[in-house]
Tab-separated table of C-alpha atoms and ligand atoms in Angstrom:
chain	number	residue	atom	x	y	z
V	27	MET	CA	12.396	26.526	-9.614
V	28	LYS	CA	10.801	29.618	-11.749
V	29	PRO	CA	7.855	30.611	-10.835
V	30	ALA	CA	5.654	29.120	-14.353
V	31	ALA	CA	7.123	26.109	-13.351
V	32	MET	CA	5.691	26.041	-9.391
V	33	LYS	CA	2.146	27.013	-11.012
V	34	ALA	CA	2.481	23.871	-13.305
V	35	LEU	CA	3.118	22.125	-10.352
V	36	ASP	CA	0.007	23.935	-8.827
V	37	ARG	CA	-2.284	22.874	-10.673
V	38	GLN	CA	-0.981	19.744	-11.527
V	39	ARG	CA	-0.955	18.734	-8.012
V	40	ASP	CA	-4.753	20.087	-7.957
V	41	VAL	CA	-5.951	17.673	-10.698
V	42	MET	CA	-4.523	14.932	-8.995
V	43	ILE	CA	-6.689	15.898	-5.355
V	44	ARG	CA	-9.741	15.880	-7.690
V	45	GLU	CA	-9.191	13.036	-10.428
V	46	HIS	CA	-7.490	10.869	-9.032
V	47	LEU	CA	-8.097	10.208	-5.278
V	48	LEU	CA	-11.275	12.065	-5.199
V	49	GLY	CA	-12.301	11.118	-8.456
V	50	ARG	CA	-11.508	8.063	-7.763
V	51	GLY	CA	-12.930	7.794	-4.227
V	52	ILE	CA	-10.873	9.101	-1.962
V	53	ARG	CA	-13.623	10.388	1.227
V	54	ASP	CA	-10.886	11.462	4.182
V	55	GLN	CA	-10.571	14.739	3.941
V	56	ALA	CA	-7.438	13.965	6.878
V	57	VAL	CA	-5.464	12.319	3.725
V	58	LEU	CA	-7.455	14.741	1.236
V	59	ASN	CA	-5.157	17.291	2.516
V	60	ALA	CA	-1.665	15.992	3.411
V	61	MET	CA	-1.631	14.960	-0.246
V	62	ARG	CA	-2.235	18.462	-1.091
V	63	GLU	CA	0.207	20.015	1.206
V	64	VAL	CA	2.848	17.569	0.427
V	65	PRO	CA	5.404	18.921	-2.030
V	66	ARG	CA	5.846	15.226	-4.351
V	67	GLU	CA	7.957	17.355	-6.416
V	68	GLU	CA	10.036	17.075	-3.552
V	69	PHE	CA	10.326	12.997	-3.094
V	70	ILE	CA	11.522	12.405	-6.855
V	71	ASP	CA	14.641	13.426	-9.123
V	72	GLU	CA	14.849	16.281	-11.106
V	73	ARG	CA	14.414	14.659	-14.534
V	74	PHE	CA	10.853	13.446	-13.679
V	75	ARG	CA	9.770	16.251	-11.962
V	76	GLU	CA	7.222	17.906	-14.561
V	77	ASP	CA	5.577	14.387	-14.007
V	78	ALA	CA	4.886	14.736	-10.119
V	79	TYR	CA	1.450	14.135	-9.849
V	80	GLY	CA	0.575	11.852	-12.861
V	81	ASP	CA	-1.095	9.309	-10.794
V	82	HIS	CA	1.036	6.082	-11.800
V	83	PRO	CA	4.567	4.856	-9.475
V	84	LEU	CA	8.106	6.753	-10.743
V	85	PRO	CA	11.280	5.230	-10.439
V	86	ILE	CA	13.308	6.035	-7.360
V	87	ASP	CA	17.183	5.470	-6.156
V	88	GLU	CA	18.745	1.646	-6.013
V	89	ARG	CA	15.928	0.647	-7.981
V	90	GLN	CA	12.554	0.996	-6.111
V	91	THR	CA	9.430	3.003	-6.678
V	92	ILE	CA	7.966	5.984	-5.259
V	93	SER	CA	4.140	4.678	-4.674
V	94	GLN	CA	1.887	6.120	-7.218
V	95	PRO	CA	-0.358	8.345	-5.810
V	96	TYR	CA	-3.886	7.522	-5.867
V	97	ILE	CA	-2.273	3.909	-4.406
V	98	VAL	CA	-0.975	6.189	-1.220
V	99	ALA	CA	-3.954	7.271	-0.093
V	100	TYR	CA	-5.547	4.487	-0.348
V	101	MET	CA	-3.574	2.621	1.738
V	102	ILE	CA	-3.353	5.634	4.369
V	103	GLU	CA	-7.180	5.934	4.507
V	104	ALA	CA	-7.383	2.241	5.283
V	105	LEU	CA	-5.791	3.010	7.806
V	106	GLU	CA	-8.425	4.684	9.938
V	107	LEU	CA	-5.414	6.728	11.582
V	108	ASP	CA	-6.649	9.932	14.490
V	109	ALA	CA	-4.842	12.243	14.647
V	110	ALA	CA	-2.699	10.881	18.357
V	111	ASP	CA	-2.273	7.847	16.264
V	112	GLN	CA	1.576	6.284	15.996
V	113	VAL	CA	2.307	4.596	13.431
V	114	LEU	CA	4.004	2.265	12.126
V	115	GLU	CA	5.542	2.758	7.551
V	116	ILE	CA	7.926	0.111	6.907
V	117	GLY	CA	9.465	0.996	3.574
V	118	THR	CA	10.601	4.770	3.575
V	119	GLY	CA	11.865	4.698	0.140
V	120	SER	CA	11.454	8.668	-0.969
V	121	GLY	CA	10.254	9.708	2.865
V	122	TYR	CA	6.579	10.669	-0.045
V	123	ALA	CA	4.288	8.263	2.704
V	124	ALA	CA	5.879	8.792	5.539
V	125	ALA	CA	5.939	12.651	4.802
V	126	VAL	CA	2.034	11.994	4.286
V	127	LEU	CA	1.827	10.255	7.447
V	128	SER	CA	3.659	12.722	9.399
V	129	ARG	CA	0.848	15.291	8.622
V	130	ILE	CA	-2.024	13.466	9.554
V	131	VAL	CA	-1.002	11.819	13.136
V	132	THR	CA	1.197	12.802	15.997
V	133	ASN	CA	4.300	10.457	15.312
V	134	VAL	CA	5.939	8.393	12.430
V	135	TYR	CA	8.370	5.754	12.795
V	136	SER	CA	9.611	4.852	9.179
V	137	VAL	CA	11.851	1.374	8.140
V	138	GLU	CA	13.988	1.637	5.385
V	139	ARG	CA	16.965	-1.746	4.233
V	140	LEU	CA	18.990	0.291	2.250
V	141	SER	CA	21.004	2.610	3.710
V	142	GLY	CA	21.054	5.062	0.355
V	143	LEU	CA	17.599	5.608	0.837
V	144	ALA	CA	17.549	5.330	4.635
V	145	HIS	CA	19.656	8.670	4.419
V	146	SER	CA	18.486	10.593	1.882
V	147	ALA	CA	14.900	10.230	2.510
V	148	ARG	CA	15.806	11.650	6.367
V	149	LYS	CA	17.863	14.102	5.521
V	150	ARG	CA	15.266	15.527	2.630
V	151	LEU	CA	12.770	15.056	5.171
V	152	GLU	CA	14.611	16.987	7.323
V	153	LEU	CA	15.099	19.530	5.158
V	154	LEU	CA	11.099	19.788	4.682
V	155	GLY	CA	10.507	20.038	8.366
V	156	TYR	CA	8.550	17.367	8.392
V	157	THR	CA	10.091	16.969	12.375
V	158	ASN	CA	7.935	14.052	13.330
V	159	VAL	CA	8.792	11.456	10.811
V	160	VAL	CA	11.865	9.338	12.638
V	161	VAL	CA	13.241	7.018	10.341
V	162	HIS	CA	15.904	3.705	10.887
V	163	GLU	CA	18.000	1.940	8.294
V	164	GLY	CA	17.402	-1.478	9.158
V	165	ASP	CA	15.082	-4.943	8.251
V	166	GLY	CA	11.339	-3.714	8.901
V	167	THR	CA	10.282	-7.318	8.514
V	168	LEU	CA	10.710	-7.051	11.986
V	169	GLY	CA	9.242	-3.604	12.467
V	170	TRP	CA	10.975	-1.389	15.411
V	171	PRO	CA	10.031	-3.111	19.133
V	172	GLU	CA	11.101	-0.076	20.625
V	173	HIS	CA	8.172	2.234	19.636
V	174	ALA	CA	5.799	-0.495	19.828
V	175	PRO	CA	2.632	-0.998	19.992
V	176	TYR	CA	1.021	1.121	16.300
V	177	ASP	CA	-2.219	2.127	15.871
V	178	ALA	CA	-1.364	1.544	12.371
V	179	ILE	CA	0.751	-0.437	10.178
V	180	VAL	CA	1.345	-0.054	6.439
V	181	VAL	CA	3.851	-1.750	4.099
V	182	THR	CA	4.767	-0.256	1.187
V	183	ALA	CA	6.831	-3.248	-0.049
V	184	GLY	CA	4.961	-6.703	-1.009
V	185	ALA	CA	5.647	-9.651	1.554
V	186	PRO	CA	4.887	-13.094	0.622
V	187	ASN	CA	2.732	-13.449	4.037
V	188	VAL	CA	1.961	-10.747	6.863
V	189	PRO	CA	5.333	-11.031	8.355
V	190	GLN	CA	4.578	-12.359	12.351
V	191	PRO	CA	6.807	-9.686	14.651
V	192	LEU	CA	4.250	-6.735	12.422
V	193	LEU	CA	0.663	-8.250	14.681
V	194	GLU	CA	2.934	-8.685	17.064
V	195	GLN	CA	3.859	-4.783	17.429
V	196	LEU	CA	0.014	-3.797	16.578
V	197	ALA	CA	-1.898	-2.323	19.087
V	198	ILE	CA	-4.917	-3.862	20.464
V	199	GLY	CA	-7.515	-1.761	18.069
V	200	GLY	CA	-5.232	-1.416	15.252
V	201	ARG	CA	-4.786	-1.891	11.606
V	202	LEU	CA	-2.427	-2.600	9.564
V	203	VAL	CA	-2.098	-2.362	5.737
V	204	ILE	CA	-0.378	-4.474	3.182
V	205	PRO	CA	0.270	-5.652	0.230
V	206	VAL	CA	0.619	-9.889	-0.252
V	207	GLY	CA	1.730	-11.934	-2.458
V	208	GLN	CA	3.515	-15.600	-3.571
V	209	SER	CA	4.935	-13.525	-6.960
V	210	ALA	CA	7.614	-11.278	-6.221
V	211	ASP	CA	5.690	-8.437	-8.189
V	212	GLU	CA	1.972	-9.016	-8.251
V	213	GLN	CA	-0.057	-8.820	-4.472
V	214	LEU	CA	-3.552	-8.663	-2.957
V	215	LEU	CA	-3.796	-5.096	-0.494
V	216	ALA	CA	-4.295	-6.749	3.138
V	217	LEU	CA	-6.567	-5.140	5.619
V	218	VAL	CA	-5.641	-7.333	9.203
V	219	ARG	CA	-6.608	-5.590	12.557
V	220	ARG	CA	-6.130	-6.874	16.224
V	221	VAL	CA	-9.310	-7.348	17.394
V	222	SER	CA	-7.793	-8.807	21.089
V	223	GLU	CA	-4.778	-10.286	22.792
V	224	ARG	CA	-4.612	-12.976	19.905
V	225	ASP	CA	-7.691	-12.099	17.109
V	226	TYR	CA	-6.854	-11.037	13.849
V	227	ARG	CA	-9.032	-10.207	10.845
V	228	SER	CA	-8.202	-9.340	7.609
V	229	LYS	CA	-10.115	-8.541	4.365
V	230	GLN	CA	-8.981	-8.323	0.756
V	231	LEU	CA	-8.433	-5.028	-0.022
V	232	CYS	CA	-7.780	-5.119	-4.144
V	233	GLY	CA	-4.951	-6.317	-6.731
V	234	VAL	CA	-2.077	-3.762	-6.685
V	235	ARG	CA	2.178	-4.312	-7.282
V	236	PHE	CA	4.639	-3.039	-5.143
V	237	VAL	CA	8.271	-4.138	-5.109
V	238	PRO	CA	9.281	-7.196	-3.119
V	239	LEU	CA	9.649	-6.662	0.556
V	240	ILE	CA	13.232	-8.216	1.453
V	241	GLY	CA	14.234	-9.073	5.453
V	242	SER	CA	13.709	-12.672	7.713
V	243	ALA	CA	10.186	-12.209	7.322
V	244	GLY	CA	9.927	-11.269	3.667
V	245	TRP	CA	11.490	-12.165	0.451
M	304	SAH	N1	6.855	4.473	1.036
M	304	SAH	C1	8.153	4.871	0.230
M	304	SAH	C2	7.646	3.891	-1.494
M	304	SAH	C3	8.685	2.366	-0.820
M	304	SAH	S1	9.059	1.198	-1.914
M	304	SAH	C4	7.960	5.692	-1.037
M	304	SAH	O1	6.882	6.729	-0.323
M	304	SAH	O2	8.029	6.345	-2.012
M	304	SAH	C5	9.156	0.398	-1.209
M	304	SAH	C6	10.640	0.415	-0.388
M	304	SAH	O3	10.410	-1.190	0.585
M	304	SAH	C7	11.745	0.275	-0.939
M	304	SAH	O4	12.554	1.427	-0.514
M	304	SAH	C8	12.851	-1.071	-0.497
M	304	SAH	O5	13.934	-0.889	-0.079
M	304	SAH	C9	11.958	-0.785	0.887
M	304	SAH	N2	12.004	-2.261	1.869
M	304	SAH	C10	12.084	-3.757	1.432
M	304	SAH	N3	12.309	-4.900	2.212
M	304	SAH	C11	12.422	-3.634	3.683
M	304	SAH	C12	12.824	-4.807	4.290
M	304	SAH	N4	12.042	-5.547	5.275
M	304	SAH	N5	12.803	-3.208	5.579
M	304	SAH	C13	12.825	-1.911	5.103
M	304	SAH	N6	12.484	-1.439	3.809
M	304	SAH	C14	12.441	-2.547	2.957
């Protein structure tokens, strides 16, 4: 990339932090630092690079999307992460949110159902040096039992209901953020907290639009 183009991206990244994140109420320093650090332009097609820091989703391969920066920040902030946390992400997509998570916590486990995306995200994360992210190809509505329990789980696709396996794989005290809605392209973001072995407390955060979560406990 030419120096002038890189400078322009640096400026746009500053605008993202200042206007789209701080300006809209994101306050968690770890989230802000992580989003300042991760080069979003590396996670999208070259055709859209100039628009890498615009506050909207962008298309990635296989008719999926990389989420809007504000929503990425908002969901991660809602997880109330601690540096020692083990985090599960469902819906790797481009790998961007996984990269942001990897700057905040110890281990990120990310599941993607489409093998093309799982493969390219894994390669991209490796190339960029995000060594504490593991990408698994499979149906994320079943979670990833091997590494459970998780302190936090984030689902970046819209589900008809909260998948039971994800509730079971949440540590006590753990948080789950997931878009839930009866329409495949409009959901409410839910925050679920496991308060004891059997009890969960749930609250609704805001309206969102995600691609559908497709799988045995999804659409
Ligand atoms: N977090 C991503 C955005 C992902 S878009 C990023 O930062 O780029 C949602 C992704 O969820 C898509 O890649 C889609 O293929 C994936 N997905 C849908 N259903 C899934 C399932 N059951 N398990 C795992 N991934 C799923």
